[in-house]
mmCIF file of C-alpha atoms and ligand atoms in Angstrom:
data_model
loop_
_atom_site.group_PDB
_atom_site.id
_atom_site.type_symbol
_atom_site.label_atom_id
_atom_site.label_comp_id
_atom_site.label_asym_id
_atom_site.label_seq_id
_atom_site.Cartn_x
_atom_site.Cartn_y
_atom_site.Cartn_z
ATOM 1 C CA MET A 1 87.208 75.472 -115.417
ATOM 2 C CA THR A 2 88.999 78.756 -114.707
ATOM 3 C CA ILE A 3 86.829 81.734 -113.845
ATOM 4 C CA PRO A 4 88.695 85.034 -113.517
ATOM 5 C CA PHE A 5 87.628 87.624 -110.978
ATOM 6 C CA ASN A 6 87.130 90.208 -113.703
ATOM 7 C CA LYS A 7 87.233 90.362 -117.474
ATOM 8 C CA PRO A 8 86.955 93.633 -119.390
ATOM 9 C CA TYR A 9 84.099 93.633 -121.851
ATOM 10 C CA LEU A 10 83.953 95.080 -125.368
ATOM 11 C CA SER A 11 80.431 96.336 -125.861
ATOM 12 C CA GLY A 12 80.644 96.798 -129.642
ATOM 13 C CA LYS A 13 81.893 100.083 -131.024
ATOM 14 C CA GLU A 14 85.084 100.625 -128.968
ATOM 15 C CA LEU A 15 87.479 99.855 -131.849
ATOM 16 C CA GLU A 16 85.371 101.719 -134.401
ATOM 17 C CA TYR A 17 85.422 104.880 -132.293
ATOM 18 C CA ILE A 18 89.145 104.542 -131.614
ATOM 19 C CA ARG A 19 89.775 104.237 -135.374
ATOM 20 C CA ASP A 20 87.583 107.274 -135.997
ATOM 21 C CA SER A 21 89.469 109.258 -133.382
ATOM 22 C CA VAL A 22 92.857 108.294 -134.815
ATOM 23 C CA GLN A 23 91.759 109.051 -138.381
ATOM 24 C CA SER A 24 90.378 112.432 -137.348
ATOM 25 C CA GLY A 25 93.984 113.531 -136.801
ATOM 26 C CA LYS A 26 93.409 114.822 -133.270
ATOM 27 C CA ILE A 27 94.024 112.326 -130.513
ATOM 28 C CA SER A 28 95.173 114.577 -127.662
ATOM 29 C CA GLY A 29 92.778 115.528 -124.877
ATOM 30 C CA ASN A 30 89.535 117.505 -125.044
ATOM 31 C CA GLY A 31 88.736 116.277 -128.565
ATOM 32 C CA LYS A 32 85.550 114.962 -130.137
ATOM 33 C CA TYR A 33 85.056 111.919 -127.876
ATOM 34 C CA THR A 34 86.084 113.732 -124.693
ATOM 35 C CA LYS A 35 83.347 116.266 -125.498
ATOM 36 C CA ARG A 36 80.844 113.481 -126.211
ATOM 37 C CA CYS A 37 81.602 111.903 -122.833
ATOM 38 C CA HIS A 38 81.241 115.270 -121.087
ATOM 39 C CA GLU A 39 77.938 115.866 -122.813
ATOM 40 C CA PHE A 40 76.707 112.396 -121.877
ATOM 41 C CA PHE A 41 77.497 112.977 -118.214
ATOM 42 C CA GLU A 42 76.175 116.534 -118.097
ATOM 43 C CA THR A 43 72.886 115.714 -119.823
ATOM 44 C CA THR A 44 71.846 112.122 -119.077
ATOM 45 C CA HIS A 45 73.571 112.070 -115.671
ATOM 46 C CA ALA A 46 72.932 115.739 -114.800
ATOM 47 C CA PHE A 47 76.339 116.377 -113.241
ATOM 48 C CA GLY A 48 77.063 120.107 -112.841
ATOM 49 C CA LYS A 49 80.296 119.992 -114.775
ATOM 50 C CA ALA A 50 82.034 116.859 -116.035
ATOM 51 C CA LEU A 51 85.779 116.663 -116.658
ATOM 52 C CA MET A 52 87.281 113.430 -117.951
ATOM 53 C CA THR A 53 90.526 112.432 -116.205
ATOM 54 C CA THR A 54 93.056 109.656 -116.689
ATOM 55 C CA SER A 55 91.917 107.939 -113.485
ATOM 56 C CA CYS A 56 89.784 108.326 -110.397
ATOM 57 C CA THR A 57 93.071 108.884 -108.563
ATOM 58 C CA ASP A 58 93.564 111.981 -110.741
ATOM 59 C CA ALA A 59 90.001 113.142 -110.145
ATOM 60 C CA LEU A 60 90.608 112.851 -106.379
ATOM 61 C CA GLU A 61 93.866 114.801 -106.730
ATOM 62 C CA MET A 62 92.003 117.541 -108.593
ATOM 63 C CA ALA A 63 89.396 117.607 -105.829
ATOM 64 C CA ALA A 64 92.132 117.924 -103.201
ATOM 65 C CA ILE A 65 93.654 120.888 -105.074
ATOM 66 C CA LEU A 66 90.204 122.498 -105.407
ATOM 67 C CA CYS A 67 89.687 122.132 -101.650
ATOM 68 C CA ASP A 68 92.850 124.205 -101.156
ATOM 69 C CA ILE A 69 94.160 121.713 -98.648
ATOM 70 C CA SER A 70 97.302 122.888 -96.922
ATOM 71 C CA SER A 71 99.562 121.434 -94.280
ATOM 72 C CA GLY A 72 97.709 120.548 -91.112
ATOM 73 C CA ASP A 73 94.199 120.671 -92.555
ATOM 74 C CA GLU A 74 92.217 117.640 -91.475
ATOM 75 C CA VAL A 75 90.398 115.398 -93.923
ATOM 76 C CA ILE A 76 88.020 112.717 -92.680
ATOM 77 C CA LEU A 77 87.710 109.531 -94.739
ATOM 78 C CA PRO A 78 86.978 105.854 -94.163
ATOM 79 C CA SER A 79 89.844 103.532 -93.308
ATOM 80 C CA TYR A 80 88.225 100.817 -95.407
ATOM 81 C CA THR A 81 89.034 102.218 -98.858
ATOM 82 C CA PHE A 82 91.560 102.225 -101.670
ATOM 83 C CA VAL A 83 94.821 104.135 -101.120
ATOM 84 C CA SER A 84 93.947 106.789 -103.726
ATOM 85 C CA THR A 85 91.163 108.180 -101.509
ATOM 86 C CA ALA A 86 93.850 109.029 -98.962
ATOM 87 C CA ASN A 87 96.872 109.673 -101.190
ATOM 88 C CA ALA A 88 95.253 112.581 -103.015
ATOM 89 C CA PHE A 89 94.970 114.489 -99.725
ATOM 90 C CA ALA A 90 98.257 113.236 -98.247
ATOM 91 C CA LEU A 91 99.998 114.727 -101.308
ATOM 92 C CA ARG A 92 98.703 118.149 -100.279
ATOM 93 C CA GLY A 93 99.862 117.811 -96.678
ATOM 94 C CA ALA A 94 96.541 116.964 -95.076
ATOM 95 C CA LYS A 95 96.275 115.193 -91.761
ATOM 96 C CA LEU A 96 94.230 112.099 -92.540
ATOM 97 C CA VAL A 97 91.555 111.277 -89.991
ATOM 98 C CA LEU A 98 90.361 107.719 -90.527
ATOM 99 C CA ALA A 99 86.842 106.694 -89.618
ATOM 100 C CA ASP A 100 85.330 103.273 -89.022
ATOM 101 C CA SER A 101 82.738 101.574 -91.235
ATOM 102 C CA MET A 102 79.147 100.778 -90.327
ATOM 103 C CA ASN A 103 78.616 97.466 -88.615
ATOM 104 C CA THR A 104 76.226 96.299 -91.322
ATOM 105 C CA HIS A 105 78.276 97.293 -94.367
ATOM 106 C CA PRO A 106 81.623 98.865 -95.251
ATOM 107 C CA ASN A 107 80.451 102.471 -95.767
ATOM 108 C CA ILE A 108 81.648 105.222 -93.419
ATOM 109 C CA ASP A 109 79.600 105.609 -90.228
ATOM 110 C CA PRO A 110 78.111 109.147 -89.902
ATOM 111 C CA LEU A 111 78.397 108.891 -86.102
ATOM 112 C CA GLU A 112 82.141 108.450 -86.545
ATOM 113 C CA ILE A 113 82.281 111.564 -88.731
ATOM 114 C CA GLU A 114 80.400 113.528 -86.080
ATOM 115 C CA ARG A 115 82.900 112.412 -83.440
ATOM 116 C CA LEU A 116 85.911 113.298 -85.619
ATOM 117 C CA ILE A 117 84.958 116.775 -86.891
ATOM 118 C CA THR A 118 87.131 119.544 -85.399
ATOM 119 C CA PRO A 119 87.627 123.243 -86.278
ATOM 120 C CA LYS A 120 90.508 122.054 -88.508
ATOM 121 C CA THR A 121 88.326 119.757 -90.635
ATOM 122 C CA LYS A 122 88.540 120.999 -94.217
ATOM 123 C CA ALA A 123 86.926 118.163 -96.129
ATOM 124 C CA ILE A 124 85.119 114.851 -95.794
ATOM 125 C CA VAL A 125 85.524 112.104 -98.368
ATOM 126 C CA VAL A 126 82.846 109.424 -98.488
ATOM 127 C CA VAL A 127 83.264 106.204 -100.451
ATOM 128 C CA HIS A 128 80.149 104.534 -101.841
ATOM 129 C CA TYR A 129 81.440 101.005 -101.351
ATOM 130 C CA ALA A 130 80.207 98.477 -103.923
ATOM 131 C CA GLY A 131 78.169 101.307 -105.474
ATOM 132 C CA VAL A 132 75.903 101.439 -102.394
ATOM 133 C CA ALA A 133 75.219 104.999 -101.218
ATOM 134 C CA CYS A 134 76.496 106.398 -97.933
ATOM 135 C CA GLN A 135 73.966 108.155 -95.660
ATOM 136 C CA MET A 136 74.231 111.452 -97.500
ATOM 137 C CA ASP A 137 71.485 113.378 -95.655
ATOM 138 C CA GLU A 138 73.003 112.624 -92.247
ATOM 139 C CA ILE A 139 76.480 113.482 -93.518
ATOM 140 C CA SER A 140 75.347 116.717 -95.224
ATOM 141 C CA ALA A 141 73.568 117.773 -92.017
ATOM 142 C CA LEU A 142 76.825 117.378 -90.056
ATOM 143 C CA ILE A 143 78.606 119.949 -92.217
ATOM 144 C CA GLN A 144 75.668 122.330 -92.634
ATOM 145 C CA GLY A 145 76.832 125.898 -91.986
ATOM 146 C CA LYS A 146 80.457 124.775 -91.544
ATOM 147 C CA ASN A 147 83.273 125.483 -93.954
ATOM 148 C CA ILE A 148 83.728 121.826 -94.853
ATOM 149 C CA LEU A 149 83.709 120.471 -98.399
ATOM 150 C CA LEU A 150 82.175 117.118 -99.286
ATOM 151 C CA ILE A 151 83.792 114.806 -101.826
ATOM 152 C CA GLU A 152 82.226 111.596 -103.078
ATOM 153 C CA ASP A 153 84.646 108.866 -104.045
ATOM 154 C CA ALA A 154 82.136 107.323 -106.454
ATOM 155 C CA ALA A 155 84.772 105.167 -108.159
ATOM 156 C CA GLN A 156 82.383 102.208 -107.849
ATOM 157 C CA GLY A 157 79.193 104.265 -107.934
ATOM 158 C CA ILE A 158 78.217 104.725 -111.568
ATOM 159 C CA ALA A 159 74.480 104.487 -112.294
ATOM 160 C CA SER A 160 73.586 104.267 -108.626
ATOM 161 C CA PHE A 161 71.436 106.486 -106.411
ATOM 162 C CA TYR A 162 70.826 107.772 -102.903
ATOM 163 C CA ASN A 163 67.107 108.497 -102.456
ATOM 164 C CA LYS A 164 66.756 109.220 -106.186
ATOM 165 C CA LYS A 165 69.842 111.476 -106.177
ATOM 166 C CA ARG A 166 72.587 110.277 -108.453
ATOM 167 C CA LEU A 167 75.850 109.334 -106.743
ATOM 168 C CA GLY A 168 78.590 111.762 -107.710
ATOM 169 C CA ALA A 169 76.057 114.606 -108.046
ATOM 170 C CA ILE A 170 75.496 115.186 -104.317
ATOM 171 C CA GLY A 171 78.807 116.421 -102.867
ATOM 172 C CA ASP A 172 80.784 119.472 -103.990
ATOM 173 C CA PHE A 173 82.844 117.062 -106.087
ATOM 174 C CA GLY A 174 82.380 113.496 -107.311
ATOM 175 C CA CYS A 175 85.150 111.185 -108.519
ATOM 176 C CA PHE A 176 84.542 108.179 -110.786
ATOM 177 C CA SER A 177 86.808 105.418 -112.059
ATOM 178 C CA PHE A 178 86.759 103.679 -115.428
ATOM 179 C CA HIS A 179 89.515 101.269 -114.477
ATOM 180 C CA GLU A 180 89.234 97.843 -116.083
ATOM 181 C CA THR A 181 87.663 96.420 -112.906
ATOM 182 C CA LYS A 182 84.746 98.886 -112.814
ATOM 183 C CA ASN A 183 81.274 98.480 -114.402
ATOM 184 C CA ILE A 184 82.078 100.836 -117.290
ATOM 185 C CA ASN A 185 85.730 100.976 -118.255
ATOM 186 C CA SER A 186 88.393 102.316 -120.573
ATOM 187 C CA GLY A 187 91.326 100.357 -119.154
ATOM 188 C CA GLU A 188 92.359 103.324 -117.064
ATOM 189 C CA GLY A 189 90.185 106.406 -116.870
ATOM 190 C CA GLY A 190 88.203 108.662 -114.580
ATOM 191 C CA LEU A 191 85.861 111.586 -114.205
ATOM 192 C CA LEU A 192 85.627 114.589 -111.912
ATOM 193 C CA THR A 193 82.182 116.080 -111.417
ATOM 194 C CA VAL A 194 81.998 119.617 -110.098
ATOM 195 C CA ASN A 195 78.565 120.149 -108.607
ATOM 196 C CA ASN A 196 79.341 123.348 -106.721
ATOM 197 C CA PRO A 197 79.286 126.025 -109.467
ATOM 198 C CA SER A 198 81.776 128.269 -107.687
ATOM 199 C CA TYR A 199 84.544 125.735 -108.422
ATOM 200 C CA VAL A 200 83.899 125.145 -112.135
ATOM 201 C CA GLU A 201 86.220 127.802 -113.527
ATOM 202 C CA ARG A 202 89.138 126.809 -111.337
ATOM 203 C CA ALA A 203 88.565 123.105 -112.075
ATOM 204 C CA GLU A 204 89.117 123.786 -115.781
ATOM 205 C CA TYR A 205 92.413 125.582 -115.094
ATOM 206 C CA ILE A 206 93.696 122.768 -112.907
ATOM 207 C CA TRP A 207 92.615 120.208 -115.516
ATOM 208 C CA GLU A 208 94.578 121.968 -118.279
ATOM 209 C CA LYS A 209 97.941 122.353 -116.457
ATOM 210 C CA GLY A 210 96.884 125.525 -114.695
ATOM 211 C CA THR A 211 96.067 127.388 -117.913
ATOM 212 C CA ASN A 212 92.901 128.921 -119.325
ATOM 213 C CA ARG A 213 93.281 126.875 -122.492
ATOM 214 C CA SER A 214 89.680 125.560 -122.362
ATOM 215 C CA ALA A 215 88.362 129.138 -122.370
ATOM 216 C CA PHE A 216 90.760 129.938 -125.232
ATOM 217 C CA PHE A 217 89.401 127.069 -127.343
ATOM 218 C CA ARG A 218 85.861 128.274 -126.693
ATOM 219 C CA GLY A 219 86.937 131.721 -127.992
ATOM 220 C CA GLU A 220 86.346 133.410 -124.623
ATOM 221 C CA VAL A 221 89.920 134.784 -124.377
ATOM 222 C CA ASN A 222 92.327 135.582 -127.214
ATOM 223 C CA LYS A 223 95.421 133.979 -125.681
ATOM 224 C CA TYR A 224 95.938 131.397 -123.030
ATOM 225 C CA ASP A 225 98.081 131.889 -119.997
ATOM 226 C CA TRP A 226 99.268 130.343 -116.761
ATOM 227 C CA ILE A 227 96.525 131.151 -114.247
ATOM 228 C CA ASP A 228 96.808 128.649 -111.389
ATOM 229 C CA ILE A 229 98.540 125.448 -110.307
ATOM 230 C CA GLY A 230 97.499 122.365 -112.222
ATOM 231 C CA SER A 231 98.692 119.251 -113.944
ATOM 232 C CA SER A 232 98.009 117.056 -116.955
ATOM 233 C CA PHE A 233 94.773 115.478 -115.828
ATOM 234 C CA LEU A 234 92.964 115.090 -119.157
ATOM 235 C CA PRO A 235 93.070 111.776 -121.031
ATOM 236 C CA SER A 236 93.859 111.231 -124.686
ATOM 237 C CA ASP A 237 90.786 111.266 -126.922
ATOM 238 C CA ILE A 238 91.508 107.589 -127.702
ATOM 239 C CA ILE A 239 90.615 106.704 -124.100
ATOM 240 C CA SER A 240 87.394 108.711 -124.314
ATOM 241 C CA ALA A 241 86.548 107.043 -127.644
ATOM 242 C CA TYR A 242 86.714 103.638 -125.944
ATOM 243 C CA LEU A 243 84.719 104.878 -122.977
ATOM 244 C CA PHE A 244 82.009 106.502 -125.077
ATOM 245 C CA ALA A 245 81.243 103.158 -126.758
ATOM 246 C CA GLN A 246 80.711 101.670 -123.275
ATOM 247 C CA LEU A 247 78.545 104.601 -122.175
ATOM 248 C CA GLU A 248 76.261 104.065 -125.164
ATOM 249 C CA ASN A 249 75.688 100.541 -123.860
ATOM 250 C CA ILE A 250 75.487 101.348 -120.185
ATOM 251 C CA GLU A 251 71.900 100.115 -119.832
ATOM 252 C CA LEU A 252 72.679 96.767 -121.394
ATOM 253 C CA ILE A 253 75.793 96.321 -119.262
ATOM 254 C CA GLN A 254 73.949 97.276 -116.080
ATOM 255 C CA LYS A 255 71.023 94.997 -116.862
ATOM 256 C CA ARG A 256 73.270 91.948 -117.171
ATOM 257 C CA ARG A 257 75.337 92.820 -114.092
ATOM 258 C CA ILE A 258 72.181 93.187 -111.993
ATOM 259 C CA GLU A 259 70.924 89.854 -113.330
ATOM 260 C CA ILE A 260 74.171 88.197 -112.237
ATOM 261 C CA TRP A 261 74.016 89.865 -108.823
ATOM 262 C CA ASN A 262 70.418 88.744 -108.298
ATOM 263 C CA HIS A 263 71.330 85.226 -109.388
ATOM 264 C CA TYR A 264 74.111 85.060 -106.769
ATOM 265 C CA HIS A 265 71.732 86.417 -104.159
ATOM 266 C CA ALA A 266 68.997 83.899 -104.920
ATOM 267 C CA MET A 267 71.419 80.971 -104.919
ATOM 268 C CA LEU A 268 73.196 81.873 -101.665
ATOM 269 C CA LYS A 269 70.334 83.295 -99.614
ATOM 270 C CA ASP A 270 69.541 80.073 -97.760
ATOM 271 C CA LEU A 271 73.155 79.623 -96.619
ATOM 272 C CA ALA A 272 73.159 83.208 -95.339
ATOM 273 C CA GLN A 273 69.905 82.556 -93.478
ATOM 274 C CA GLU A 274 71.529 79.531 -91.881
ATOM 275 C CA GLY A 275 74.231 81.904 -90.601
ATOM 276 C CA TYR A 276 77.254 80.723 -92.616
ATOM 277 C CA PHE A 277 77.987 84.222 -93.922
ATOM 278 C CA GLU A 278 76.418 87.638 -94.476
ATOM 279 C CA LEU A 279 75.262 88.830 -97.893
ATOM 280 C CA PRO A 280 75.663 92.455 -99.014
ATOM 281 C CA TYR A 281 73.430 94.764 -96.985
ATOM 282 C CA LEU A 282 71.303 97.146 -99.070
ATOM 283 C CA PRO A 283 69.761 100.026 -97.112
ATOM 284 C CA ASP A 284 66.389 101.194 -98.446
ATOM 285 C CA TYR A 285 67.777 104.622 -99.416
ATOM 286 C CA ALA A 286 70.323 103.043 -101.760
ATOM 287 C CA THR A 287 70.111 101.405 -105.170
ATOM 288 C CA ASN A 288 72.258 98.473 -106.229
ATOM 289 C CA ASN A 289 74.408 99.009 -109.349
ATOM 290 C CA ALA A 290 75.799 95.470 -109.094
ATOM 291 C CA HIS A 291 79.388 96.648 -108.948
ATOM 292 C CA MET A 292 80.271 93.867 -106.564
ATOM 293 C CA PHE A 293 78.943 90.701 -104.968
ATOM 294 C CA TYR A 294 80.592 89.908 -101.666
ATOM 295 C CA LEU A 295 80.201 87.612 -98.684
ATOM 296 C CA VAL A 296 81.267 88.411 -95.124
ATOM 297 C CA MET A 297 82.481 85.178 -93.561
ATOM 298 C CA ARG A 298 82.229 84.332 -89.841
ATOM 299 C CA SER A 299 85.978 84.441 -89.207
ATOM 300 C CA PRO A 300 89.280 85.305 -90.920
ATOM 301 C CA ASP A 301 90.149 81.592 -90.953
ATOM 302 C CA GLU A 302 86.960 80.677 -92.795
ATOM 303 C CA ARG A 303 87.629 83.456 -95.293
ATOM 304 C CA GLU A 304 91.124 82.115 -95.991
ATOM 305 C CA SER A 305 89.894 78.531 -96.349
ATOM 306 C CA LEU A 306 87.084 79.500 -98.718
ATOM 307 C CA LEU A 307 89.437 81.606 -100.874
ATOM 308 C CA GLN A 308 91.846 78.669 -101.085
ATOM 309 C CA PHE A 309 89.052 76.180 -101.758
ATOM 310 C CA LEU A 310 87.688 78.289 -104.625
ATOM 311 C CA GLN A 311 91.107 78.933 -106.115
ATOM 312 C CA ASP A 312 91.791 75.190 -106.124
ATOM 313 C CA LYS A 313 88.634 74.840 -108.244
ATOM 314 C CA GLY A 314 89.770 77.620 -110.593
ATOM 315 C CA VAL A 315 87.481 80.309 -109.195
ATOM 316 C CA TRP A 316 89.290 83.605 -108.603
ATOM 317 C CA ALA A 317 87.442 85.061 -105.658
ATOM 318 C CA VAL A 318 89.450 87.745 -103.864
ATOM 319 C CA PHE A 319 89.621 89.686 -100.594
ATOM 320 C CA HIS A 320 89.620 93.493 -100.563
ATOM 321 C CA TYR A 321 90.994 96.473 -98.597
ATOM 322 C CA LEU A 322 93.266 95.915 -95.620
ATOM 323 C CA GLY A 323 92.269 99.090 -93.739
ATOM 324 C CA LEU A 324 94.455 102.180 -94.163
ATOM 325 C CA HIS A 325 94.782 102.591 -90.388
ATOM 326 C CA SER A 326 97.036 99.552 -90.264
ATOM 327 C CA SER A 327 99.069 100.366 -93.400
ATOM 328 C CA PRO A 328 102.828 100.924 -93.079
ATOM 329 C CA TYR A 329 102.623 104.367 -94.684
ATOM 330 C CA TYR A 330 99.881 105.607 -92.402
ATOM 331 C CA LEU A 331 101.561 104.273 -89.285
ATOM 332 C CA HIS A 332 105.034 105.610 -90.146
ATOM 333 C CA SER A 333 104.150 108.906 -91.800
ATOM 334 C CA GLN A 334 103.489 112.275 -90.206
ATOM 335 C CA HIS A 335 100.213 110.869 -88.972
ATOM 336 C CA SER A 336 101.951 108.187 -87.003
ATOM 337 C CA GLN A 337 100.334 107.231 -83.780
ATOM 338 C CA LYS A 338 99.636 103.939 -82.186
ATOM 339 C CA LYS A 339 97.331 101.786 -84.249
ATOM 340 C CA GLN A 340 93.689 102.761 -83.808
ATOM 341 C CA SER A 341 91.106 100.126 -83.144
ATOM 342 C CA LEU A 342 88.459 100.230 -85.890
ATOM 343 C CA PRO A 343 86.529 97.001 -85.309
ATOM 344 C CA ASN A 344 84.171 97.180 -88.283
ATOM 345 C CA THR A 345 86.976 98.030 -90.707
ATOM 346 C CA GLU A 346 88.946 95.110 -89.300
ATOM 347 C CA LYS A 347 86.008 92.770 -89.725
ATOM 348 C CA PHE A 348 85.591 93.637 -93.418
ATOM 349 C CA ALA A 349 89.358 93.599 -93.975
ATOM 350 C CA SER A 350 89.676 90.070 -92.638
ATOM 351 C CA GLN A 351 86.330 88.452 -93.459
ATOM 352 C CA LEU A 352 85.040 89.902 -96.735
ATOM 353 C CA ILE A 353 85.377 87.975 -99.980
ATOM 354 C CA ARG A 354 84.436 89.209 -103.464
ATOM 355 C CA LEU A 355 83.083 86.779 -106.034
ATOM 356 C CA PRO A 356 83.688 87.009 -109.812
ATOM 357 C CA LEU A 357 81.315 89.497 -111.451
ATOM 358 C CA PHE A 358 81.685 90.646 -115.047
ATOM 359 C CA TYR A 359 79.407 91.105 -118.046
ATOM 360 C CA GLU A 360 80.312 87.844 -119.774
ATOM 361 C CA LEU A 361 80.055 85.616 -116.705
ATOM 362 C CA THR A 362 77.707 82.822 -117.835
ATOM 363 C CA ASP A 363 74.847 81.261 -115.864
ATOM 364 C CA GLN A 364 76.756 77.985 -116.005
ATOM 365 C CA GLN A 365 79.799 79.600 -114.394
ATOM 366 C CA LEU A 366 77.589 81.277 -111.796
ATOM 367 C CA ASN A 367 75.996 77.958 -110.894
ATOM 368 C CA PHE A 368 79.417 76.359 -110.638
ATOM 369 C CA ILE A 369 80.696 79.062 -108.260
ATOM 370 C CA CYS A 370 77.619 78.793 -106.022
ATOM 371 C CA GLU A 371 77.848 74.976 -105.985
ATOM 372 C CA GLN A 372 81.467 75.167 -104.878
ATOM 373 C CA ILE A 373 80.551 77.538 -102.050
ATOM 374 C CA ARG A 374 77.824 75.131 -100.980
ATOM 375 C CA LEU A 375 80.270 72.224 -101.106
ATOM 376 C CA PHE A 376 82.734 74.156 -98.964
ATOM 377 C CA ILE A 377 80.084 75.036 -96.366
ATOM 378 C CA LYS A 378 78.753 71.515 -96.156
ATOM 379 C CA SER A 379 82.174 69.857 -95.925
HETATM 380 C C1 PLP B 1 89.042 101.906 -108.189
HETATM 381 C C2 PLP B 1 88.990 102.857 -107.057
HETATM 382 C C3 PLP B 1 89.795 104.008 -107.004
HETATM 383 C C4 PLP B 1 90.893 104.278 -107.994
HETATM 384 O O1 PLP B 1 90.468 104.384 -109.290
HETATM 385 P P1 PLP B 1 91.555 104.558 -110.464
HETATM 386 O O2 PLP B 1 90.720 104.937 -111.643
HETATM 387 O O3 PLP B 1 92.219 103.221 -110.623
HETATM 388 O O4 PLP B 1 92.502 105.615 -110.063
HETATM 389 C C5 PLP B 1 89.626 104.905 -105.964
HETATM 390 N N1 PLP B 1 88.712 104.685 -104.991
HETATM 391 C C6 PLP B 1 87.940 103.577 -104.983
HETATM 392 C C7 PLP B 1 86.935 103.409 -103.900
HETATM 393 C C8 PLP B 1 88.065 102.627 -106.001
HETATM 394 O O5 PLP B 1 87.293 101.529 -105.983
#
């Protein structure tokens, strides 16, 4: 048996909508399906303003431009994250200030943020790891009355909540990913949410190569012009057509993913209680969108042995982030300094293991994976 880590899922109408888009004769950006996706996110998800992008990386880059980051501005973010969280701000000359994770789970520790804020802090980027919310009230309180913008890297956070507030709708900006490995996908794809109304107009310019083309198409101006800096952030309507089919089935997809997650949890709970590993920690203020099921092993060696053991049985479990604070770019770039010690980041970097989780994972496959883990522990 070979069980991949991830497998993209066709929920039904993807190809039909793509055909419709192609036959409509307009497949560039901001077409029929782009508008349908925007409407979906602005109504059912209540985001201030939704702008489809070609990736979450692009959404983060738009957010960095909107923050007006310039050389020397400091941006606080977790070390335990994907490179795009950092790259978007590095591209604009920011000094990246890397914070440690919580001890209990990989999200950024608000106490770390408090320690790292200086008069030069321009923005804070939080990452809702595994779709589990960061402590948004504590973090918002830290920047209250200060000129600091808050960005949510909600790449993994679709359909998840912090105390009933939707992730991606809390900060000034939210950034989502529809990469093949995420719950809802279009191969590559992303979304910027602009929740602070004073940034909506500028976000549209940046999205459309720095022009007021969106306003032109709405008939608000009679010619369009170069207004601001920008780039080509909007995806082809074909991408949005694929995504819209997935969005229509989001409840079905989420229901199955949560079932799988709960199944893993039920089957592995006793081993966790016996102390062989930790299961994902879910704070009571956070919902679980079943983006990921992970284990935190007792040591790096045990993590390596379990990964190898599972791969030998055809199960593609994988590790995750290495910690940006120890990356060659971070250490050798302008930010270079001697390597910081971020113990919680290092623990998750060396001991966390992600198990296969995708819509079509069968109960039989799930049982097989859990049996193999049990075999490994008991051997
Ligand atoms: C997937 C991911 C990204 C990047 O998303 P893309 O759509 O591939 O650009 C950024 N941040 C986090 C936390 C992610 O998980």
